[in-house]
DNA sequence: AAAACATAGTTGCAAACGTCCACTACTCGG
DNA sequence: CCGAGTAGTGGACGTTTGCAACTATGTTTT
């Protein structure tokens, strides 16, 4: 049917409707994700934790909860254990943290932050917070808080931070 | 400083605080993204448009705007042109759309949906909408609308589709 | 106490992207 | 006509991610 009349050049970024996606939350989450991730990477350039939510979250979690286990972090960042292993490998190589076998449970291990890791964590915290705030510059503080708390709800369910846990893989 | 009393095994998914990330919108965007993407992939399993926001958006855009150019779509989905080329390659191979050289501008091309593509688009629309709604099941309709429109604001700025409709190109 | 089952970490493999960069073809303004 | 900018393409890389299989260890059953 339609294929000739609509002059292609009239379809610009500014006037192209997104079809149903315009009202689909997941579309914005998915798209904004790539933008916000890119932006964050820039802000973190050179800091050994660029790329991926994983490193940052892991660093902060280990700093905050000495002895936390890889598998727990994996659940929180929604990755599988194998991905987690590599993450820890890298971070250990970079001297940000260390593994220590758990004394009670020999198959488990605990993660501990290094001095260098601690400093990096301290350095990163303000950057991460500010980045998020700056990125969503056209959102009021109130809206920002609201979004955060609403999304937190879904996140907690998915990650199993609520009642009991499902793995939501 | 929380640490000694906290034996490693007591740090569970349920009680591990996320440090500053707890109040960082971008953290939720980034993390939820991977969950929502996985979920969507499941719902779309087998449908030739699984994986990545790109295919779906492209399909719907081409269906909606016959003759739209790859570069325009690229801007909307926040990818670079080369990524777009491959996307179109695949979709053309799959018989979802076709390229046609633009008559006015020989360096450009227009994308047109195929019959198969049109059917797929029709099939996908409800799924995508429902998926988003279902995924964020613990959010009220009103909140969902609010989130969508707030995020849309940021998206539009990022993608450069603000204000005026036809910025002379 | 042995067997069966579950959990933590690990590794290999392979698919899927995204990014950077260079290159061609073409348009347009001056 | 020239120079600048744009559209599409292709190649090479480096990463990330997911799956499946495997080990070691812990827990539960019978």
Coordinates of N, CA, C and O (backbone and C1' of nucleotides) in Angstrom, one line a residue, chain C:
Chain C
dA1 P 29.0 -41.9 60.7 O5' 28.0 -43.0 60.0 C5' 28.5 -44.2 59.5 C4' 28.0 -44.4 58.0 C3' 28.8 -43.5 57.1 O3' 28.9 -44.2 55.9 C1' 26.5 -42.8 57.0
dA2 P 29.8 -43.9 54.7 O5' 28.7 -44.1 53.6 C5' 28.0 -45.3 53.5 C4' 26.9 -45.1 52.5 C3' 27.4 -44.5 51.2 O3' 26.7 -45.1 50.1 C1' 25.8 -43.0 52.1
dA3 P 26.9 -44.5 48.6 O5' 25.6 -43.7 48.4 C5' 24.3 -44.3 48.7 C4' 23.2 -43.4 48.3 C3' 23.4 -42.8 47.0 O3' 22.2 -42.7 46.3 C1' 23.3 -41.1 48.6
dA4 P 22.0 -42.1 44.9 O5' 21.4 -40.7 45.3 C5' 20.2 -40.7 46.1 C4' 19.7 -39.3 46.2 C3' 19.8 -38.5 44.9 O3' 18.6 -37.7 44.8 C1' 21.1 -37.4 46.6
dC5 P 18.4 -36.7 43.5 O5' 18.6 -35.3 44.2 C5' 18.0 -35.1 45.5 C4' 18.5 -33.7 46.0 C3' 18.5 -32.7 44.9 O3' 17.9 -31.5 45.4 C1' 20.6 -32.7 46.1
dA6 P 17.9 -30.2 44.5 O5' 18.8 -29.2 45.2 C5' 18.6 -29.0 46.6 C4' 19.6 -28.0 47.1 C3' 19.8 -26.7 46.2 O3' 19.9 -25.6 47.0 C1' 21.9 -27.8 46.4
dT7 P 20.0 -24.2 46.4 O5' 21.5 -23.8 46.7 C5' 22.0 -23.9 48.0 C4' 23.5 -23.5 48.0 C3' 23.7 -22.3 47.2 O3' 24.6 -21.4 47.9 C1' 25.1 -24.0 46.4
dA8 P 25.0 -20.0 47.4 O5' 26.5 -20.3 47.0 C5' 27.5 -20.5 48.0 C4' 28.9 -20.4 47.5 C3' 29.1 -19.1 46.6 O3' 30.3 -18.5 47.0 C1' 29.6 -21.2 45.4
dG9 P 30.7 -17.2 46.2 O5' 31.7 -17.8 45.1 C5' 32.8 -18.5 45.6 C4' 33.5 -19.3 44.5 C3' 34.0 -18.3 43.3 O3' 35.4 -18.5 43.3 C1' 32.9 -20.3 42.5
dT10 P 36.2 -17.6 42.2 O5' 36.3 -18.6 41.0 C5' 36.7 -19.9 41.2 C4' 36.7 -20.7 39.9 C3' 37.2 -19.9 38.7 O3' 38.4 -20.5 38.2 C1' 35.3 -21.3 38.2
dT11 P 39.2 -19.8 37.1 O5' 38.7 -20.5 35.8 C5' 38.8 -21.9 35.7 C4' 38.2 -22.3 34.3 C3' 38.6 -21.4 33.2 O3' 39.2 -22.3 32.2 C1' 36.2 -21.8 33.2
dG12 P 39.8 -21.6 30.8 O5' 38.7 -22.2 29.8 C5' 38.2 -23.5 29.8 C4' 37.3 -23.8 28.7 C3' 37.7 -23.0 27.4 O3' 37.4 -23.9 26.3 C1' 35.5 -22.3 28.1
dC13 P 37.6 -23.4 24.8 O5' 36.1 -22.9 24.5 C5' 35.0 -23.8 24.8 C4' 33.8 -23.2 24.1 C3' 34.1 -22.4 22.9 O3' 33.2 -22.8 21.9 C1' 33.0 -21.0 24.4
dA14 P 33.3 -22.3 20.4 O5' 32.1 -21.4 20.3 C5' 30.8 -21.8 20.9 C4' 29.9 -20.6 20.8 C3' 30.0 -19.8 19.5 O3' 28.8 -19.4 19.1 C1' 30.4 -18.4 21.4
dA15 P 28.5 -18.9 17.7 O5' 27.3 -17.9 17.9 C5' 26.4 -18.2 19.0 C4' 25.9 -16.9 19.6 C3' 25.6 -15.8 18.5 O3' 24.4 -15.2 18.9 C1' 27.1 -15.0 20.2
dA16 P 23.8 -14.1 18.0 O5' 24.1 -12.8 18.8 C5' 23.7 -12.8 20.2 C4' 24.0 -11.4 20.7 C3' 23.7 -10.3 19.6 O3' 23.1 -9.2 20.3 C1' 25.9 -10.1 20.3
dC17 P 22.2 -8.2 19.5 O5' 23.2 -7.2 18.8 C5' 24.5 -7.2 19.2 C4' 24.8 -6.2 20.4 C3' 24.8 -4.8 19.8 O3' 24.3 -3.9 20.8 C1' 27.0 -5.6 20.5
dG18 P 24.3 -2.4 20.3 O5' 25.8 -2.0 20.6 C5' 26.2 -1.9 22.0 C4' 27.4 -1.0 22.0 C3' 27.2 0.3 21.2 O3' 27.9 1.3 21.9 C1' 29.0 -1.1 20.3
dT19 P 28.4 2.6 21.2 O5' 29.8 2.1 20.6 C5' 30.8 1.6 21.5 C4' 32.2 2.1 21.1 C3' 32.1 3.5 20.5 O3' 33.2 4.2 20.9 C1' 32.8 1.9 18.8
dC20 P 33.6 5.7 20.2 O5' 34.8 5.3 19.2 C5' 35.8 4.4 19.6 C4' 36.8 4.2 18.5 C3' 37.0 5.5 17.7 O3' 38.4 5.6 17.4 C1' 36.3 3.7 16.3
dC21 P 39.0 6.8 16.7 O5' 39.1 6.3 15.2 C5' 39.7 5.0 15.0 C4' 39.7 4.7 13.5 C3' 39.9 6.0 12.6 O3' 40.8 5.8 11.6 C1' 38.0 4.8 12.0
dA22 P 41.3 7.0 10.8 O5' 41.3 6.3 9.3 C5' 41.5 4.9 9.2 C4' 40.7 4.5 8.0 C3' 40.8 5.4 6.8 O3' 41.0 4.7 5.6 C1' 38.5 5.0 7.3
dC23 P 41.5 5.4 4.3 O5' 40.2 5.3 3.4 C5' 39.6 4.0 3.3 C4' 38.3 4.1 2.4 C3' 38.4 5.2 1.4 O3' 38.0 4.7 0.2 C1' 36.4 5.3 2.7
dT24 P 38.1 5.6 -1.1 O5' 36.6 5.6 -1.6 C5' 35.9 4.4 -1.6 C4' 34.4 4.6 -1.9 C3' 34.2 5.6 -3.0 O3' 33.3 5.1 -3.9 C1' 33.1 6.3 -1.1
dA25 P 33.0 5.9 -5.3 O5' 31.6 6.6 -5.0 C5' 30.6 5.8 -4.4 C4' 29.4 6.8 -4.1 C3' 29.2 7.9 -5.2 O3' 27.8 7.9 -5.4 C1' 29.5 8.9 -3.1
dC26 P 27.3 8.7 -6.7 O5' 26.6 10.0 -6.1 C5' 25.7 9.8 -5.0 C4' 25.7 11.0 -4.1 C3' 25.4 12.3 -4.9 O3' 24.1 12.7 -4.6 C1' 27.0 12.6 -3.2
dT27 P 23.4 13.9 -5.4 O5' 23.4 15.1 -4.4 C5' 22.9 14.8 -3.1 C4' 23.1 16.0 -2.2 C3' 22.7 17.3 -2.9 O3' 21.9 18.0 -2.0 C1' 25.0 17.5 -2.0
dC28 P 21.1 19.3 -2.5 O5' 21.9 20.5 -1.7 C5' 22.7 20.1 -0.6 C4' 23.4 21.4 -0.1 C3' 23.0 22.7 -0.8 O3' 23.1 23.7 0.1 C1' 25.3 22.2 -1.3
dG29 P 22.4 25.1 -0.3 O5' 23.5 26.1 0.3 C5' 24.2 25.8 1.5 C4' 25.5 26.6 1.5 C3' 25.4 28.0 1.0 O3' 26.2 28.9 1.8 C1' 26.9 26.8 -0.4
dG30 P 26.2 30.4 1.5 O5' 27.5 30.6 0.7 C5' 28.7 30.1 1.4 C4' 29.9 30.4 0.4 C3' 29.9 31.8 -0.2 O3' 31.2 32.3 -0.2 C1' 30.0 30.2 -1.9

